[in-house]
CSV table of C-alpha atoms in Angstrom, one decimal:
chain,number,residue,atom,x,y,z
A,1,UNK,CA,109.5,310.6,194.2
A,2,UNK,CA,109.6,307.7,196.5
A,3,UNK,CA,107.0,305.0,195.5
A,4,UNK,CA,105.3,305.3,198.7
A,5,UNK,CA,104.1,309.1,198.0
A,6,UNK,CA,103.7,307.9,193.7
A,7,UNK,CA,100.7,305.5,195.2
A,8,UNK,CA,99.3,307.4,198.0
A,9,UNK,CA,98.8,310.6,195.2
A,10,UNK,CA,96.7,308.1,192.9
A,11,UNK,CA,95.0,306.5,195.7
A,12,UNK,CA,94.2,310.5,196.2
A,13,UNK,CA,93.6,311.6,192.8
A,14,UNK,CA,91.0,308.1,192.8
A,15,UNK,CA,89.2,309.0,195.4
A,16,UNK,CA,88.7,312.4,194.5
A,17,UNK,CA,88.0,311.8,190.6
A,18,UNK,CA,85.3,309.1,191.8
A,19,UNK,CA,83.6,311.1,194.4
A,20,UNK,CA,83.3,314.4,191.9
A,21,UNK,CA,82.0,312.0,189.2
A,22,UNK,CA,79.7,310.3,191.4
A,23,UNK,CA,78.5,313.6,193.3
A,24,UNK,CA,77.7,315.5,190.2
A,25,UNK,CA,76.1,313.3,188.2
A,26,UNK,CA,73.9,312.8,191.3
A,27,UNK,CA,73.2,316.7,191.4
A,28,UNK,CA,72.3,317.2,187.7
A,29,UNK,CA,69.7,314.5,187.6
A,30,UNK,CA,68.2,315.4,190.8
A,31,UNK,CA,65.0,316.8,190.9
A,32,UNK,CA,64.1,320.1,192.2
A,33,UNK,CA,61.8,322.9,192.8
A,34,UNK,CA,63.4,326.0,190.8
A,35,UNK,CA,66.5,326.3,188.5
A,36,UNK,CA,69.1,323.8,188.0
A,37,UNK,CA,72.2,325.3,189.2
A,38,UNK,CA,74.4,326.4,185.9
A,39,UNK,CA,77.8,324.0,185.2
A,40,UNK,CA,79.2,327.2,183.8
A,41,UNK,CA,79.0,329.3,186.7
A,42,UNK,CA,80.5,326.1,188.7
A,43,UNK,CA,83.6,325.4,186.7
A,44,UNK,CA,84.0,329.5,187.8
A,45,UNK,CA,83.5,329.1,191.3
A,46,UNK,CA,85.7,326.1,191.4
A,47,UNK,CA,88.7,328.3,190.2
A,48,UNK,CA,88.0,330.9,192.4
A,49,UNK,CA,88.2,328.6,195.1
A,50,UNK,CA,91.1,327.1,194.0
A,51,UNK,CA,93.0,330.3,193.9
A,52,UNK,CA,92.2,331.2,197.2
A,53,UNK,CA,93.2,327.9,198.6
A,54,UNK,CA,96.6,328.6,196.7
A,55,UNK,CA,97.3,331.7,198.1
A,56,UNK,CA,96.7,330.2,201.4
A,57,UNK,CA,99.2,327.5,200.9
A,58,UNK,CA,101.9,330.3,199.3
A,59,UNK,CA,101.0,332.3,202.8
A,60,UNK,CA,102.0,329.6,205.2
A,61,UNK,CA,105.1,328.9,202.9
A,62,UNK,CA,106.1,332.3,203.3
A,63,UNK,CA,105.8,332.0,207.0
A,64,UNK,CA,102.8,333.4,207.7
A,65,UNK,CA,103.7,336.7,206.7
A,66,UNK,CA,101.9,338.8,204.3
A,67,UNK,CA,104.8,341.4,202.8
A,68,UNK,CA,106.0,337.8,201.9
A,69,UNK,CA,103.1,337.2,200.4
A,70,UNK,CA,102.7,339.9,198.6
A,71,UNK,CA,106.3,340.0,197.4
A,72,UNK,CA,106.3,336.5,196.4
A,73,UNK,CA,102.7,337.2,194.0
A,74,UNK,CA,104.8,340.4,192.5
A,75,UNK,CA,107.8,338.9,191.5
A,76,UNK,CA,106.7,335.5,190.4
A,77,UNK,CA,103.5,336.9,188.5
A,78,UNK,CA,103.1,340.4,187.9
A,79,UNK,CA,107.1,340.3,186.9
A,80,UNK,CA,107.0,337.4,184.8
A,81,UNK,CA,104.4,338.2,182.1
A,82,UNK,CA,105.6,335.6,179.5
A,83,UNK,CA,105.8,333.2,182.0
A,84,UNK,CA,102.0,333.7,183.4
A,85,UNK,CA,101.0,333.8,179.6
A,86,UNK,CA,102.1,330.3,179.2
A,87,UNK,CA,99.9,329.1,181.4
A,88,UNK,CA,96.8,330.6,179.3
A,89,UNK,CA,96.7,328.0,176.7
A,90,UNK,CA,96.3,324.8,179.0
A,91,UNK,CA,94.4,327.3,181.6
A,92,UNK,CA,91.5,327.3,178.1
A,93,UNK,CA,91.7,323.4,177.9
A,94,UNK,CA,91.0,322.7,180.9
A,95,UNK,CA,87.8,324.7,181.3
A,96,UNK,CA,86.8,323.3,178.6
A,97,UNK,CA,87.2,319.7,179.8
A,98,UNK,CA,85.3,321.4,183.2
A,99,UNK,CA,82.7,322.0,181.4
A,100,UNK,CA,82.9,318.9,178.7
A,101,UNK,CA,82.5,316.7,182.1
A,102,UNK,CA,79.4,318.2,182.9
A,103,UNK,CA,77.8,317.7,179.5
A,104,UNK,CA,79.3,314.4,179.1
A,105,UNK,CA,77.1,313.1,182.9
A,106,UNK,CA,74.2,314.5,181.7
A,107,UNK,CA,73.6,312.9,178.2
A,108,UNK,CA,75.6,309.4,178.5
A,109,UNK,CA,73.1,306.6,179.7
A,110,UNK,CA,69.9,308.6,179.2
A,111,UNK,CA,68.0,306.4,181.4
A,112,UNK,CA,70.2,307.8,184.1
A,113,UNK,CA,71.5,310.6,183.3
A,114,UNK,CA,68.9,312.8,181.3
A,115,UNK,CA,66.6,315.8,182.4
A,116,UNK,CA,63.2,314.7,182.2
A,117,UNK,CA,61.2,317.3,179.6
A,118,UNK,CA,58.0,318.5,180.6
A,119,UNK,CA,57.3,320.8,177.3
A,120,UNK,CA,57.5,317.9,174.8
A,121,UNK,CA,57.4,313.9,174.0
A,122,UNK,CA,60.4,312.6,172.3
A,123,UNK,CA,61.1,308.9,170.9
A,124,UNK,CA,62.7,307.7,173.4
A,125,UNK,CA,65.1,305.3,171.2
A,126,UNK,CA,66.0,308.7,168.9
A,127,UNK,CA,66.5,310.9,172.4
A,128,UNK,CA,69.0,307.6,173.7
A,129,UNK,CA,70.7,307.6,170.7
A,130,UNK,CA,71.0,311.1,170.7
A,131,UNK,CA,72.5,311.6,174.1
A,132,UNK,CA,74.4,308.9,174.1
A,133,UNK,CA,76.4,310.7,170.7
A,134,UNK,CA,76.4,314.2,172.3
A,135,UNK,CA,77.9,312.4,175.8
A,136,UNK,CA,80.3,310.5,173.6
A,137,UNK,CA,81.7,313.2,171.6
A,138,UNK,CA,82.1,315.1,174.9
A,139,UNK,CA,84.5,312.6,176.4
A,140,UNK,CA,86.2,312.4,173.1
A,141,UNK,CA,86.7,315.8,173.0
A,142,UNK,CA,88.0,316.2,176.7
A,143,UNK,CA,90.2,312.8,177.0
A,144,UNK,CA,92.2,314.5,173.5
A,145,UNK,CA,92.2,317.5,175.0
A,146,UNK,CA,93.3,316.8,178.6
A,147,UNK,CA,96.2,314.7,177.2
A,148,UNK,CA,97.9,317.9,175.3
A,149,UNK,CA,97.1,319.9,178.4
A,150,UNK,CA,98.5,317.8,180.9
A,151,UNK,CA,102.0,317.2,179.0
A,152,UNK,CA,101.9,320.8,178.1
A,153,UNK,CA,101.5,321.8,182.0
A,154,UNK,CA,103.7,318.6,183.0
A,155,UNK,CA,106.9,320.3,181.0
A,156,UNK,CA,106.0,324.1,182.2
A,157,UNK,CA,106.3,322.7,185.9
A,158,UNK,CA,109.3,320.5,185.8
A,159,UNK,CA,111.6,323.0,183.5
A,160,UNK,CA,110.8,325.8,185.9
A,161,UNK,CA,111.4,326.5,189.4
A,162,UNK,CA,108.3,328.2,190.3
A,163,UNK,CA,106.3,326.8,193.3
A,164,UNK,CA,103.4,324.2,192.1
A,165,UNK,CA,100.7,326.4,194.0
A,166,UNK,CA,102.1,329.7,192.1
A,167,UNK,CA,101.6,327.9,189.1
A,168,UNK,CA,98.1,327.2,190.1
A,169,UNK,CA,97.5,330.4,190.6
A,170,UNK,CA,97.7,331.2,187.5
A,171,UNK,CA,96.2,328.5,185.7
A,172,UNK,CA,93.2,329.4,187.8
A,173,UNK,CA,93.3,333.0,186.8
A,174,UNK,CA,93.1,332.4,183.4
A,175,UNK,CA,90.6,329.3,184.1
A,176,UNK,CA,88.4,332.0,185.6
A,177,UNK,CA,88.5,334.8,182.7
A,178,UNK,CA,88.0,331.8,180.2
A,179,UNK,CA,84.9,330.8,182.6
A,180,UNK,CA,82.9,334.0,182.6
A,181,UNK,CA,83.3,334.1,179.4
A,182,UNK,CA,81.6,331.0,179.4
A,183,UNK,CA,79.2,332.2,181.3
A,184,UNK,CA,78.3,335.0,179.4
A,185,UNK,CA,78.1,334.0,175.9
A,186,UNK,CA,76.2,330.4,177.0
A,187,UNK,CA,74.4,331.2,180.0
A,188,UNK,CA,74.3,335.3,180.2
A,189,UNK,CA,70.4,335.5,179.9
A,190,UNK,CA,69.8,332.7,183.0
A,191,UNK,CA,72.2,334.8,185.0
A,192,UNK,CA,70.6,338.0,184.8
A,193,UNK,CA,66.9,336.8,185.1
A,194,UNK,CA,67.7,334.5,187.9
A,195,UNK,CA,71.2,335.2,189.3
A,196,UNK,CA,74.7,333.8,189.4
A,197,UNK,CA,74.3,331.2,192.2
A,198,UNK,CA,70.5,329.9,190.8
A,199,UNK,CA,70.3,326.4,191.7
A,200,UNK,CA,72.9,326.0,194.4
A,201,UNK,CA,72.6,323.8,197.4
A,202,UNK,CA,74.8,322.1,199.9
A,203,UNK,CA,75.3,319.1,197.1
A,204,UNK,CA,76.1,321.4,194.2
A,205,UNK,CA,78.7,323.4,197.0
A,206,UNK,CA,79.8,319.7,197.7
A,207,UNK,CA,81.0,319.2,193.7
A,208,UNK,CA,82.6,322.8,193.3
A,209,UNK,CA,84.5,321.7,196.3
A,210,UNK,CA,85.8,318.9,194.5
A,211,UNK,CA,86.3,320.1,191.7
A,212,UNK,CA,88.6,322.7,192.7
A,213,UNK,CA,90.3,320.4,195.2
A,214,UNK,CA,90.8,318.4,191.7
A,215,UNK,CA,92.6,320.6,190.3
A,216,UNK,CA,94.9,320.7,193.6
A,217,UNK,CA,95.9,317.0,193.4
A,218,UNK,CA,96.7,316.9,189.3
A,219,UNK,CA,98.8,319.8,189.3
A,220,UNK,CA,100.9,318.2,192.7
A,221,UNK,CA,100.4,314.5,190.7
A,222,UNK,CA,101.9,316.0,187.3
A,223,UNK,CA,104.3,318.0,189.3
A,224,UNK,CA,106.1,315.2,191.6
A,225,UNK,CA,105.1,312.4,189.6
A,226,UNK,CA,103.8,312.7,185.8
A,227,UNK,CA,100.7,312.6,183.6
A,228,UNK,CA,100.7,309.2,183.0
A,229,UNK,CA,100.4,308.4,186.4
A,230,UNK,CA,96.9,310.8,186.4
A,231,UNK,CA,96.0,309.2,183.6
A,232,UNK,CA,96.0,305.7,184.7
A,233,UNK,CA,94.4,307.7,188.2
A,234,UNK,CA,91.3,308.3,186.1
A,235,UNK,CA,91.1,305.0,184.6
A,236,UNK,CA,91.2,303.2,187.8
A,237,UNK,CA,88.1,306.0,188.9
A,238,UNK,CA,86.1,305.1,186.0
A,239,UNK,CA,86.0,301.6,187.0
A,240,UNK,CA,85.5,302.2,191.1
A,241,UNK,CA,82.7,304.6,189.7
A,242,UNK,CA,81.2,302.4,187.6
A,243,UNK,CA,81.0,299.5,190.5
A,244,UNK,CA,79.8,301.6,192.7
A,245,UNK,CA,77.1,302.5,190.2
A,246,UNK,CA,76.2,298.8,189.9
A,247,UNK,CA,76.3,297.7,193.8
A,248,UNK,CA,75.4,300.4,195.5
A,249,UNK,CA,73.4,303.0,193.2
A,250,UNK,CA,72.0,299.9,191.0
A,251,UNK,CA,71.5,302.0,188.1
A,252,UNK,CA,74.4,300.2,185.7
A,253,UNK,CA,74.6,296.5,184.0
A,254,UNK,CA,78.6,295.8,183.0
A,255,UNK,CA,78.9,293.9,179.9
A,256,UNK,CA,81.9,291.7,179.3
A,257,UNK,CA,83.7,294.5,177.1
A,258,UNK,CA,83.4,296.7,180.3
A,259,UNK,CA,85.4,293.8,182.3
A,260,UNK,CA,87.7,293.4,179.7
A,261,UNK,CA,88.6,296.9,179.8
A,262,UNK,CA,88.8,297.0,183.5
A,263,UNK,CA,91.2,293.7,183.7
A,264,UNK,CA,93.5,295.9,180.6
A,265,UNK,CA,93.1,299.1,182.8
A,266,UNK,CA,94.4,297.3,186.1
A,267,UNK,CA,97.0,295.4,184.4
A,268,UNK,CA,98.7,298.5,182.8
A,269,UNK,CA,98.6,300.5,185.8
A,270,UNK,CA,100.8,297.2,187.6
A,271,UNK,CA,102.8,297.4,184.9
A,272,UNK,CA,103.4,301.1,185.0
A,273,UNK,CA,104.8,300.5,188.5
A,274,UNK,CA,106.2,297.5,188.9
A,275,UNK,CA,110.1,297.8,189.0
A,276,UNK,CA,111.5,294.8,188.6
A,277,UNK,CA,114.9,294.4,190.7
A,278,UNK,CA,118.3,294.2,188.0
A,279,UNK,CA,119.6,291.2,188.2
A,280,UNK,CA,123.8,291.0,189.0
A,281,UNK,CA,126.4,289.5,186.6
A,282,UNK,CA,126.8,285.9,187.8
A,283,UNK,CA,130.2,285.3,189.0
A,284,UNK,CA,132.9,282.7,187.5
A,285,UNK,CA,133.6,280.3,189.3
């Protein structure tokens, strides 16, 4: 992978990590007559969508031509059970970071980022400290996890030769069973009495959107670069997120640990791709 196409899928994969985290955390502390849309039901939606958008993408590689299509879905899926079943375990991880993301923007910084309660008065120091552990543990929880899943997904797509969007496919198909499974052990009692789709506006399309379009640009990032490279891609978000939170939302104060992990941060990703030029033998004179 020229180094050209290495930095114009992280300046992607930034752009699209900040805007999701940015976006959603907007649309679960915003305030609204009815029911909050439900982050289960989302993460679902947002692998649907990215399986249609694969199909489309295997489609117009096929030429346009839907016996292709269909051919191509048979033999490298339907054919190739054991090879779909791989995909199941990081498929289960990565809902479960979906979801841990969710949890994670509405607990950490309370002031920001927690649900008012009308039903009771809480201390607000013990209800801080409290979200700010739950939040915590969250991103604990998905950073360890994404890591095994995106090595694990990194070696299925490099020692195959099965197209990146196939492979999405079927990371989204599992993504979606593991989802409404989700759905129907956490939030099964919310969906019947107020539907699937309760809650959903234009902003809450806008994240689902991004989300799945997430999962677009990690699996192409992973596949024609490497995980490290999405790693330091989310790194860099956290920090253009958090600045933006400061100037523009005014809703953040950095501390001096925050800069020094933002000057550690932008001095591994330089290192990570600098390549230094070797050096020839000096000749005898």
């Amino acid at each position: 992978m020229s180094t050209n196409l290495k930095y114009l899928s992280l300046g992607i994969l930034v752009f699209q990590t900040t805007s999701l985290v940015l976006t959603m955390r907007y649309s679960r502390t915003l305030k609204e007559e009815g029911p909050r849309y439900l982050s289960s039901t989302a993460v679902v939606v947002a692998e649907l969508l990215k399986i249609m958008a694969c199909i489309l993408l295997v489609y117009k590689d096929s030429k346009c031509s839907l016996r292709a299509l269909n051919r191509i879905l048979h033999d490298e899926i339907l054919n190739k059970p054991m090879e779909t079943l791989k995909l199941a375990i990081p498929s289960g991880i990565y809902t479960l970071q979906n979801n841990l993301l969710y949890v994670a923007l509405s607990n950490l910084d309370a002031a920001t980022y927690q649900w008012p309660s009308d039903s009771q008065e809480l201390d607000s120091k013990e209800l801080s400290a409290g979200s700010q552990f739950v939040g915590l543990m969250a991103v604990l929880t998905a950073c360890f996890s994404s890591g095994f899943a995106g090595v694990y997904f990194e070696k299925i797509l490099k020692e195959t030769k099965q197209s990146v969007w196939i492979r999405n496919i079927q990371l989204g198909f599992f993504g979606s069973i593991f989802g409404l499974m989700g759905v129907y052990i956490y939030d099964g009692e919310l969906v019947s009495k107020n539907g699937f789709f309760q809650g959903y506006n234009r902003l809450t399309w806008i994240v689902v959107i991004l989300q799945a379009l997430g999962g677009l640009v990690i699996a192409a990032v992973i596949k024609y670069a490497d995980n490290i490279l999405k790693g330091f891609a989310t790194s860099l978000s956290i920090i253009l997120s958090t600045l933006i939170s400061y100037f523009w939302l005014q809703d953040f104060v950095p501390t001096s640990v925050f800069f020094l992990g933002a000057i550690l941060v932008i001095t591994a990703t330089f290192l990570y791709g600098y390549d230094p030029k070797p050096t020839g033998n000096p000749t005898k004179a």
